[in-house]
Short mmCIF file of C-alpha atoms and ligand atoms in Angstrom, two decimals:
data_model
loop_
_atom_site.label_atom_id
_atom_site.label_comp_id
_atom_site.label_asym_id
_atom_site.label_seq_id
_atom_site.Cartn_x
_atom_site.Cartn_y
_atom_site.Cartn_z
CA MET A 4 -1.08 -20.71 11.05
CA SER A 5 -0.59 -22.48 7.77
CA LYS A 6 -0.62 -20.21 4.77
CA ASN A 7 -2.30 -21.25 1.56
CA ALA A 8 -2.70 -20.00 -1.99
CA PHE A 9 -6.24 -18.95 -2.92
CA ILE A 10 -6.14 -21.04 -6.10
CA THR A 11 -5.35 -24.73 -6.61
CA LYS A 12 -2.81 -26.19 -9.01
CA GLU A 13 -5.66 -27.25 -11.34
CA GLN A 14 -7.08 -23.72 -11.39
CA ALA A 15 -3.64 -22.25 -11.95
CA GLU A 16 -2.85 -24.61 -14.84
CA ALA A 17 -6.19 -23.75 -16.46
CA ILE A 18 -5.42 -20.01 -16.14
CA CYS A 19 -1.92 -20.58 -17.57
CA LYS A 20 -3.44 -21.92 -20.79
CA GLU A 21 -4.72 -18.42 -21.48
CA TYR A 22 -2.25 -16.24 -19.61
CA PRO A 23 1.37 -17.36 -19.50
CA THR A 24 3.39 -17.07 -16.29
CA PRO A 25 4.47 -15.03 -14.52
CA PHE A 26 1.39 -13.07 -13.44
CA HIS A 27 -0.08 -11.50 -10.35
CA ILE A 28 -3.58 -12.65 -9.48
CA TYR A 29 -5.93 -10.92 -7.01
CA SER A 30 -9.01 -12.13 -5.16
CA GLU A 31 -12.12 -9.97 -5.49
CA ASP A 32 -13.73 -11.71 -2.55
CA GLY A 33 -10.68 -11.13 -0.33
CA ILE A 34 -10.48 -7.41 -1.10
CA ARG A 35 -14.22 -6.74 -0.76
CA THR A 36 -14.44 -8.69 2.51
CA VAL A 37 -11.51 -6.93 4.15
CA ILE A 38 -12.98 -3.51 3.27
CA ARG A 39 -16.42 -4.44 4.60
CA ASN A 40 -14.94 -5.57 7.90
CA LEU A 41 -12.77 -2.46 8.16
CA LYS A 42 -15.83 -0.26 7.68
CA LYS A 43 -17.72 -2.26 10.32
CA ALA A 44 -14.84 -1.90 12.77
CA PHE A 45 -14.95 1.91 12.41
CA SER A 46 -18.72 2.28 11.98
CA TRP A 47 -18.89 3.91 15.45
CA ASN A 48 -17.38 7.01 13.78
CA LYS A 49 -19.92 8.67 11.49
CA GLY A 50 -17.44 10.38 9.21
CA TYR A 51 -15.08 7.41 8.90
CA ARG A 52 -13.60 6.76 5.48
CA GLU A 53 -10.81 4.61 4.08
CA TYR A 54 -8.72 6.23 1.34
CA PHE A 55 -6.93 3.36 -0.38
CA ALA A 56 -3.22 4.16 -0.80
CA VAL A 57 -3.07 3.95 -4.58
CA LYS A 58 0.69 3.39 -4.65
CA ALA A 59 0.24 -0.02 -3.01
CA CYS A 60 -1.63 -1.43 -6.02
CA PRO A 61 -2.46 1.11 -8.72
CA ASN A 62 -4.82 -0.98 -10.83
CA PRO A 63 -8.00 0.85 -11.91
CA PHE A 64 -10.09 -2.35 -11.94
CA LEU A 65 -9.27 -3.00 -8.29
CA ILE A 66 -9.74 0.63 -7.31
CA LYS A 67 -13.13 0.63 -9.04
CA MET A 68 -14.14 -2.24 -6.72
CA MET A 69 -13.01 -0.21 -3.72
CA GLN A 70 -15.02 2.76 -5.01
CA GLU A 71 -18.07 0.50 -5.07
CA GLU A 72 -17.30 -0.28 -1.42
CA ASP A 73 -17.32 3.49 -0.71
CA CYS A 74 -13.58 3.98 -0.35
CA GLY A 75 -11.77 7.14 -1.37
CA VAL A 76 -8.23 7.20 -2.74
CA ASP A 77 -4.94 8.42 -1.29
CA CYS A 78 -2.75 9.75 -4.11
CA SER A 79 0.82 11.01 -3.99
CA SER A 80 1.67 11.96 -7.57
CA TYR A 81 0.33 13.48 -10.77
CA THR A 82 -0.39 10.16 -12.46
CA GLU A 83 -2.12 8.77 -9.37
CA LEU A 84 -4.35 11.84 -9.45
CA MET A 85 -5.02 11.14 -13.14
CA LEU A 86 -6.06 7.61 -12.26
CA ALA A 87 -8.37 8.93 -9.55
CA GLU A 88 -9.94 11.51 -11.85
CA SER A 89 -10.51 9.03 -14.66
CA LEU A 90 -12.39 6.73 -12.25
CA GLY A 91 -14.61 9.64 -11.25
CA PHE A 92 -13.18 10.43 -7.82
CA SER A 93 -13.28 14.09 -6.85
CA GLY A 94 -13.29 16.49 -3.93
CA LYS A 95 -13.26 14.87 -0.52
CA GLU A 96 -12.96 11.40 -2.04
CA ILE A 97 -9.29 12.14 -2.79
CA MET A 98 -6.55 12.59 -0.22
CA PHE A 99 -3.35 14.00 -1.68
CA SER A 100 -0.48 12.93 0.61
CA SER A 101 2.69 13.84 -1.24
CA ASN A 102 6.14 15.04 -0.30
CA ALA A 103 8.80 16.99 -2.21
CA THR A 104 5.80 17.94 -4.33
CA PRO A 105 6.10 19.46 -7.81
CA ALA A 106 4.03 22.61 -8.47
CA GLU A 107 1.95 20.88 -11.17
CA ASP A 108 0.89 18.18 -8.72
CA PHE A 109 -0.44 20.73 -6.21
CA LYS A 110 -2.26 22.60 -8.98
CA TYR A 111 -3.87 19.39 -10.19
CA ALA A 112 -4.87 18.32 -6.67
CA ARG A 113 -6.49 21.71 -6.11
CA LYS A 114 -8.26 21.53 -9.48
CA LEU A 115 -9.83 18.24 -8.35
CA ASP A 116 -10.57 19.86 -4.98
CA ALA A 117 -8.76 16.96 -3.29
CA ILE A 118 -7.91 17.18 0.41
CA VAL A 119 -4.29 18.32 0.43
CA ASN A 120 -2.12 16.78 3.14
CA LEU A 121 0.79 19.20 3.56
CA ASP A 122 4.12 17.57 4.34
CA ASP A 123 6.06 20.71 5.26
CA PHE A 124 5.73 24.23 6.62
CA SER A 125 7.39 25.66 3.52
CA HIS A 126 4.70 24.02 1.38
CA ILE A 127 2.14 26.53 2.71
CA ASP A 128 3.49 29.39 0.59
CA PHE A 129 4.25 26.97 -2.24
CA LEU A 130 0.65 25.73 -2.28
CA ALA A 131 -0.65 29.32 -2.05
CA GLU A 132 1.27 30.08 -5.24
CA ASN A 133 0.35 26.81 -6.95
CA GLY A 134 -3.35 26.18 -6.66
CA GLY A 135 -4.23 28.21 -3.60
CA ILE A 136 -5.15 27.48 0.02
CA PRO A 137 -8.41 25.54 0.48
CA GLU A 138 -10.86 25.91 3.39
CA GLU A 139 -10.13 22.39 4.66
CA ILE A 140 -6.55 21.16 4.74
CA CYS A 141 -4.53 18.42 6.40
CA LEU A 142 -1.10 18.75 8.03
CA ARG A 143 1.35 15.91 8.36
CA TYR A 144 2.73 15.59 11.87
CA ASN A 145 6.12 14.28 12.94
CA PRO A 146 6.59 14.09 16.73
CA GLY A 147 10.32 13.28 16.39
CA GLY A 148 12.13 10.83 18.65
CA PHE A 149 11.01 7.22 18.67
CA PHE A 150 7.52 5.82 18.39
CA SER A 151 6.80 3.14 20.97
CA VAL A 152 3.89 0.84 21.64
CA GLY A 153 4.16 -0.26 25.27
CA ASN A 154 7.87 -0.80 25.84
CA SER A 155 8.75 -1.63 22.25
CA ILE A 156 10.16 0.86 19.77
CA MET A 157 8.10 0.55 16.58
CA GLY A 158 9.33 3.41 14.47
CA ASN A 159 11.88 6.20 14.26
CA PRO A 160 10.01 9.38 13.24
CA GLY A 161 12.98 11.53 14.27
CA ASP A 162 14.86 10.00 11.37
CA ALA A 163 11.97 10.23 8.87
CA LYS A 164 11.73 12.82 6.11
CA TYR A 165 7.99 13.26 6.58
CA GLY A 166 5.89 15.77 8.40
CA MET A 167 6.22 18.86 10.58
CA THR A 168 7.52 19.32 14.10
CA PRO A 169 5.08 20.11 16.93
CA GLU A 170 6.11 23.81 16.75
CA GLN A 171 5.66 23.91 12.98
CA MET A 172 2.17 22.40 13.34
CA VAL A 173 1.11 25.33 15.54
CA GLU A 174 2.76 27.97 13.35
CA GLY A 175 1.43 26.26 10.22
CA ILE A 176 -2.17 26.28 11.41
CA LYS A 177 -1.93 29.93 12.50
CA LYS A 178 -0.49 30.90 9.15
CA LEU A 179 -3.07 28.89 7.19
CA MET A 180 -5.93 30.43 9.18
CA LYS A 181 -4.70 33.88 8.18
CA MET A 182 -4.71 32.68 4.57
CA GLY A 183 -8.33 31.52 4.74
CA ALA A 184 -8.20 27.88 5.91
CA LYS A 185 -11.06 27.04 8.29
CA ARG A 186 -10.92 23.33 9.08
CA PHE A 187 -7.90 21.14 9.70
CA GLY A 188 -6.99 17.50 9.61
CA ILE A 189 -3.90 15.96 11.15
CA HIS A 190 -2.06 13.00 9.75
CA ALA A 191 0.88 10.86 10.83
CA PHE A 192 2.46 7.67 9.53
CA LEU A 193 4.91 6.62 12.22
CA ALA A 194 5.51 2.92 11.60
CA SER A 195 4.96 0.54 8.70
CA ASN A 196 3.65 -3.04 8.39
CA MET A 197 2.63 -3.20 12.04
CA ILE A 198 1.01 -6.46 13.07
CA GLU A 199 1.28 -5.26 16.67
CA LYS A 200 -2.44 -4.86 17.43
CA ASP A 201 -2.02 -1.77 19.58
CA TYR A 202 -0.26 0.23 16.85
CA TYR A 203 -3.34 2.03 15.54
CA PRO A 204 -4.88 2.69 18.97
CA THR A 205 -1.53 4.08 20.23
CA LEU A 206 -1.08 6.26 17.14
CA ALA A 207 -4.69 7.42 17.39
CA ALA A 208 -4.29 8.42 21.04
CA GLN A 209 -1.16 10.40 20.17
CA LEU A 210 -2.92 12.19 17.28
CA PHE A 211 -6.04 12.85 19.37
CA ARG A 212 -3.90 14.49 22.06
CA GLU A 213 -2.14 16.51 19.37
CA ALA A 214 -5.55 17.58 17.99
CA VAL A 215 -6.61 18.79 21.43
CA ARG A 216 -3.33 20.67 21.88
CA LEU A 217 -3.54 22.33 18.44
CA ASN A 218 -7.15 23.32 19.02
CA LYS A 219 -6.21 24.85 22.37
CA GLU A 220 -3.16 26.73 21.09
CA THR A 221 -4.65 28.03 17.84
CA GLY A 222 -8.44 27.94 18.27
CA ALA A 223 -8.63 26.11 14.93
CA GLU A 224 -11.40 23.63 14.17
CA ILE A 225 -9.85 20.15 13.91
CA SER A 226 -12.24 18.28 11.65
CA PHE A 227 -10.46 14.97 11.17
CA VAL A 228 -7.59 12.73 12.18
CA ASN A 229 -5.97 10.67 9.44
CA LEU A 230 -4.35 7.51 10.82
CA SER A 231 -2.69 6.86 7.42
CA GLY A 232 -1.45 3.37 6.52
CA GLY A 233 0.68 0.96 8.43
CA ILE A 234 -1.55 -1.89 9.57
CA GLY A 235 0.48 -4.96 8.73
CA ILE A 236 -0.27 -8.39 7.33
CA PRO A 237 0.99 -11.82 8.37
CA TYR A 238 3.71 -12.48 5.80
CA LYS A 239 5.12 -15.33 7.89
CA PRO A 240 3.13 -18.41 8.88
CA GLU A 241 3.77 -17.67 12.57
CA ASP A 242 2.51 -14.04 12.31
CA GLU A 243 -0.90 -13.27 13.82
CA PRO A 244 -3.25 -11.47 11.44
CA ALA A 245 -4.50 -8.06 12.62
CA ASP A 246 -7.82 -8.22 14.47
CA ILE A 247 -9.52 -5.23 12.89
CA PHE A 248 -12.40 -5.27 15.38
CA TYR A 249 -9.95 -5.09 18.30
CA ILE A 250 -8.17 -2.23 16.50
CA GLY A 251 -11.41 -0.34 15.77
CA ALA A 252 -12.51 -0.71 19.39
CA GLY A 253 -9.08 0.44 20.62
CA VAL A 254 -9.27 3.60 18.53
CA GLU A 255 -12.85 4.18 19.76
CA LYS A 256 -11.71 3.89 23.38
CA ALA A 257 -8.96 6.50 22.84
CA TYR A 258 -11.50 8.72 21.05
CA ASN A 259 -13.96 8.49 23.94
CA GLU A 260 -11.22 9.24 26.47
CA ILE A 261 -9.51 12.12 24.63
CA ILE A 262 -11.78 13.71 22.00
CA VAL A 263 -15.27 13.40 23.49
CA PRO A 264 -14.48 15.24 26.78
CA SER A 265 -12.35 17.88 24.98
CA PRO A 266 -13.64 21.11 23.42
CA ILE A 267 -13.35 19.37 20.03
CA LYS A 268 -16.08 16.86 21.06
CA SER A 269 -16.16 15.06 17.73
CA LEU A 270 -14.09 14.60 14.58
CA ASP A 271 -13.90 12.22 11.63
CA ILE A 272 -11.45 9.33 11.41
CA LYS A 273 -9.77 8.65 8.11
CA THR A 274 -7.36 5.89 7.12
CA GLU A 275 -5.08 5.41 4.12
CA LEU A 276 -4.43 1.71 4.31
CA GLY A 277 -2.75 0.05 1.36
CA ARG A 278 -1.02 -3.17 2.36
CA TYR A 279 -3.84 -4.25 4.65
CA ILE A 280 -6.42 -3.95 1.85
CA THR A 281 -4.72 -5.75 -1.02
CA GLY A 282 -1.53 -7.38 0.34
CA PRO A 283 -2.82 -10.86 1.23
CA TYR A 284 -5.27 -10.95 -1.67
CA GLY A 285 -2.68 -10.95 -4.41
CA MET A 286 -0.01 -13.49 -5.29
CA LEU A 287 2.64 -13.94 -7.93
CA ILE A 288 2.35 -17.17 -9.91
CA THR A 289 5.57 -18.32 -11.52
CA ARG A 290 6.82 -21.49 -13.17
CA VAL A 291 10.02 -23.32 -12.32
CA LEU A 292 12.33 -23.23 -15.35
CA HIS A 293 15.56 -24.62 -13.95
CA GLN A 294 17.22 -26.38 -11.07
CA LYS A 295 20.84 -25.77 -10.33
CA ASN A 296 23.05 -27.56 -7.83
CA THR A 297 26.36 -25.93 -6.94
CA PHE A 298 27.29 -24.89 -3.42
CA LYS A 299 23.58 -24.57 -2.80
CA GLN A 300 20.44 -25.83 -4.48
CA TYR A 301 18.77 -23.21 -6.63
CA ILE A 302 15.31 -23.09 -8.16
CA GLY A 303 15.20 -20.74 -11.17
CA THR A 304 11.77 -19.28 -11.97
CA ASP A 305 10.32 -17.24 -14.82
CA ALA A 306 9.62 -14.33 -12.43
CA CYS A 307 12.25 -12.09 -10.87
CA ALA A 308 12.69 -9.13 -8.54
CA ALA A 309 11.35 -6.90 -11.32
CA ASN A 310 7.95 -8.54 -10.63
CA LEU A 311 8.25 -8.48 -6.83
CA MET A 312 11.00 -6.40 -5.36
CA ARG A 313 10.37 -6.69 -1.64
CA PRO A 314 12.62 -9.70 -0.91
CA ALA A 315 15.56 -8.15 -2.82
CA MET A 316 15.00 -4.66 -1.48
CA TYR A 317 14.09 -5.27 2.15
CA GLY A 318 15.02 -8.90 2.68
CA ALA A 319 11.26 -9.33 3.12
CA TYR A 320 9.78 -12.77 3.70
CA HIS A 321 7.16 -13.96 1.20
CA HIS A 322 5.70 -17.38 1.80
CA ILE A 323 6.02 -19.77 -1.14
CA VAL A 324 3.55 -22.54 -1.91
CA VAL A 325 4.44 -25.25 -4.43
CA LEU A 326 1.04 -25.70 -6.04
CA GLY A 327 -0.21 -29.28 -5.85
CA LYS A 328 2.34 -30.10 -3.13
CA GLU A 329 0.61 -28.22 -0.30
CA ASN A 330 0.54 -31.29 1.90
CA GLU A 331 3.97 -32.70 1.11
CA PRO A 332 6.70 -32.46 3.74
CA CYS A 333 9.35 -29.75 3.34
CA THR A 334 12.32 -32.07 2.92
CA LYS A 335 14.45 -29.78 0.75
CA THR A 336 16.23 -26.47 1.29
CA TYR A 337 16.36 -24.14 -1.69
CA ASP A 338 17.19 -20.63 -2.80
CA VAL A 339 14.36 -19.61 -5.12
CA THR A 340 15.68 -17.15 -7.68
CA GLY A 341 14.80 -15.00 -10.65
CA GLY A 342 16.94 -14.30 -13.67
CA LEU A 343 18.29 -10.82 -12.99
CA CYS A 344 22.05 -10.34 -13.09
CA GLU A 345 21.93 -9.42 -9.41
CA ASN A 346 22.66 -11.87 -6.64
CA ASN A 347 19.92 -10.35 -4.49
CA ASP A 348 17.32 -11.55 -7.01
CA LYS A 349 16.08 -14.28 -4.69
CA PHE A 350 12.49 -14.74 -3.59
CA ALA A 351 13.68 -16.98 -0.78
CA ILE A 352 17.01 -18.01 0.73
CA ASP A 353 17.51 -21.36 2.48
CA ARG A 354 13.77 -22.01 2.37
CA ASN A 355 12.48 -25.41 3.40
CA LEU A 356 10.11 -26.61 0.68
CA PRO A 357 8.78 -29.86 -0.74
CA GLU A 358 10.91 -31.40 -3.49
CA ILE A 359 10.47 -29.22 -6.57
CA GLU A 360 10.50 -30.37 -10.19
CA ILE A 361 11.00 -28.34 -13.34
CA GLY A 362 7.57 -27.21 -14.55
CA ASP A 363 6.07 -26.87 -11.06
CA LEU A 364 4.04 -23.75 -10.40
CA LEU A 365 4.96 -21.64 -7.37
CA ALA A 366 2.60 -19.21 -5.66
CA ILE A 367 4.57 -16.41 -4.01
CA LEU A 368 2.04 -15.12 -1.50
CA ASP A 369 1.10 -11.65 -0.29
CA SER A 370 2.21 -9.83 -3.43
CA GLY A 371 -0.98 -7.75 -3.56
CA ALA A 372 0.54 -4.57 -2.15
CA HIS A 373 3.88 -3.01 -3.09
CA GLY A 374 4.28 -5.99 -5.45
CA TYR A 375 3.47 -5.29 -9.09
CA ALA A 376 3.49 -1.61 -8.11
CA MET A 377 7.23 -1.60 -7.42
CA GLY A 378 8.02 -3.42 -10.67
CA TYR A 379 10.70 -2.18 -12.99
CA ASN A 380 12.40 -3.02 -16.26
CA TYR A 381 15.97 -3.73 -15.18
CA ASN A 382 17.76 -6.29 -17.36
CA GLY A 383 15.10 -5.67 -20.00
CA LYS A 384 12.57 -7.64 -17.95
CA LEU A 385 8.97 -6.93 -18.82
CA ARG A 386 6.17 -6.32 -16.36
CA SER A 387 3.71 -9.18 -16.06
CA ALA A 388 -0.05 -9.28 -16.47
CA GLU A 389 -2.42 -8.76 -13.56
CA LEU A 390 -5.48 -11.00 -13.29
CA LEU A 391 -8.54 -10.91 -11.08
CA LEU A 392 -10.19 -14.01 -9.65
CA LYS A 393 -13.79 -12.84 -9.43
CA THR A 394 -16.25 -13.84 -6.77
CA ASP A 395 -18.12 -15.97 -9.33
CA GLY A 396 -14.94 -17.99 -9.97
CA SER A 397 -14.14 -16.51 -13.38
CA VAL A 398 -10.80 -14.87 -14.19
CA GLN A 399 -10.49 -11.45 -15.79
CA MET A 400 -7.33 -9.88 -17.16
CA ILE A 401 -7.06 -6.47 -15.49
CA ARG A 402 -3.71 -5.50 -17.02
CA ARG A 403 -1.99 -7.10 -19.97
CA ALA A 404 1.63 -8.14 -19.80
CA GLU A 405 4.19 -5.78 -21.31
CA THR A 406 5.65 -6.61 -24.71
CA PRO A 407 9.05 -5.54 -26.06
CA LYS A 408 7.20 -2.72 -27.82
CA ASP A 409 6.29 -1.23 -24.44
CA TYR A 410 9.91 -1.49 -23.36
CA PHE A 411 11.11 0.42 -26.42
CA ALA A 412 8.16 2.88 -26.50
CA THR A 413 10.18 5.76 -25.06
CA PHE A 414 12.29 5.84 -28.24
CA ASP A 415 9.21 6.63 -30.33
CA PHE A 416 10.59 10.16 -30.93
CA SER A 417 13.27 8.79 -33.23
CA ASP A 418 13.88 6.02 -35.75
CA ILE A 419 17.03 4.72 -34.05
CA ILE A 420 15.40 1.35 -33.38
CA LYS A 421 12.64 -0.55 -35.16
CA VAL A 422 10.67 -3.00 -33.04
CA LYS A 423 8.13 -5.16 -34.79
C1 PLP B 523 2.51 4.20 1.69
C2 PLP B 523 1.54 5.10 2.35
C3 PLP B 523 0.33 4.61 2.85
C4 PLP B 523 -0.02 3.14 2.81
O1 PLP B 523 0.82 2.40 3.59
P1 PLP B 523 0.57 0.83 3.83
O2 PLP B 523 1.76 0.40 4.61
O3 PLP B 523 0.49 0.21 2.48
O4 PLP B 523 -0.70 0.72 4.58
C5 PLP B 523 -0.55 5.50 3.41
N1 PLP B 523 -0.27 6.83 3.48
C6 PLP B 523 0.87 7.35 3.01
C7 PLP B 523 1.11 8.79 3.09
C8 PLP B 523 1.81 6.50 2.43
O5 PLP B 523 2.97 7.01 1.97
#
């Protein structure tokens, strides 16, 4: 499949007159449409709800849109809970899936009456002391070993820091019941960025069987299964996008085979997708500042890994479109770089692209999840603005760009430095 930017060069140049590069821009239409289809795909389950994984793209304007589409939020830290509270989320609209959790975070989650997703057996006593045990609570499951779909290994839970062992799940539920908990959810996140279409159905079947086992061994009411995040997106042109209706039907089939005939009979499905919701509907727009020819040909842009860390951190592929040259042949091979003093600050290595000139605008695609969110200030680089392309075609700034004042703000306790 060919991959395209959701704005043209003309649109981008018009936006640049008001908002200088680099910036991330998101598509309202893309995000609303993907949520509506997700809800349709799981509409067979009455209690279904998506809790957007806030960490993937923590922008209140975008999360407000998701709230309008009836999503909850999945938070993992104090400030993410603050964001949720300020947007008016409360109670069962908030999932709190944290690990190595500070006491204040648990207290805050309990104050909001969020659904707490416990990562560890030892957190039971810790939560009891810091906020108290609620009537409904979720436990994070780690089956150990390897996670396979068909004959392919997809994840390595045995090597993951998350969740409780099968034995701890049983002991945990028994202990929590004694402390007053009445209804239980189970959660697992066993593989990430899965475009394999049977990932969710396979995970669901495993969690449904675990629900049946836990119900049998403890007598506890299992009220929901949380499939967490992990549905992937087609970063590469040759990747197949996830067919959410196939996935929804696959989970339904496992549900009908495992839950319906069991003593549990029915439970709610919950998801905490992040990447799938915003990933493809955001992109980083950057301008070419320099060209450098040494042992290789380099394109130097005004963005860097501080704006989009995934290529530097994971060697992740992000497709690059030279705006206005969408239909030109890729006759050149470039490394596309940012300006950090780090040789891994490359958005692309040996990428075949059309001939690039200084001043060209590049769209680095699929930056909508774990993009801006993973930004940082290394080398004194400032975080960019975030913009929203609205369904009516207008553009709204949904976060301003940082200024040097923001960078120096944490010295405001002293007069060691004066920034005008
Ligand atoms: C990161 C995360 C998610 C979202 O993952 P995606 O890959 O963005 O879908 C969901 N749940 C938990 C607990 C997470 O840590």
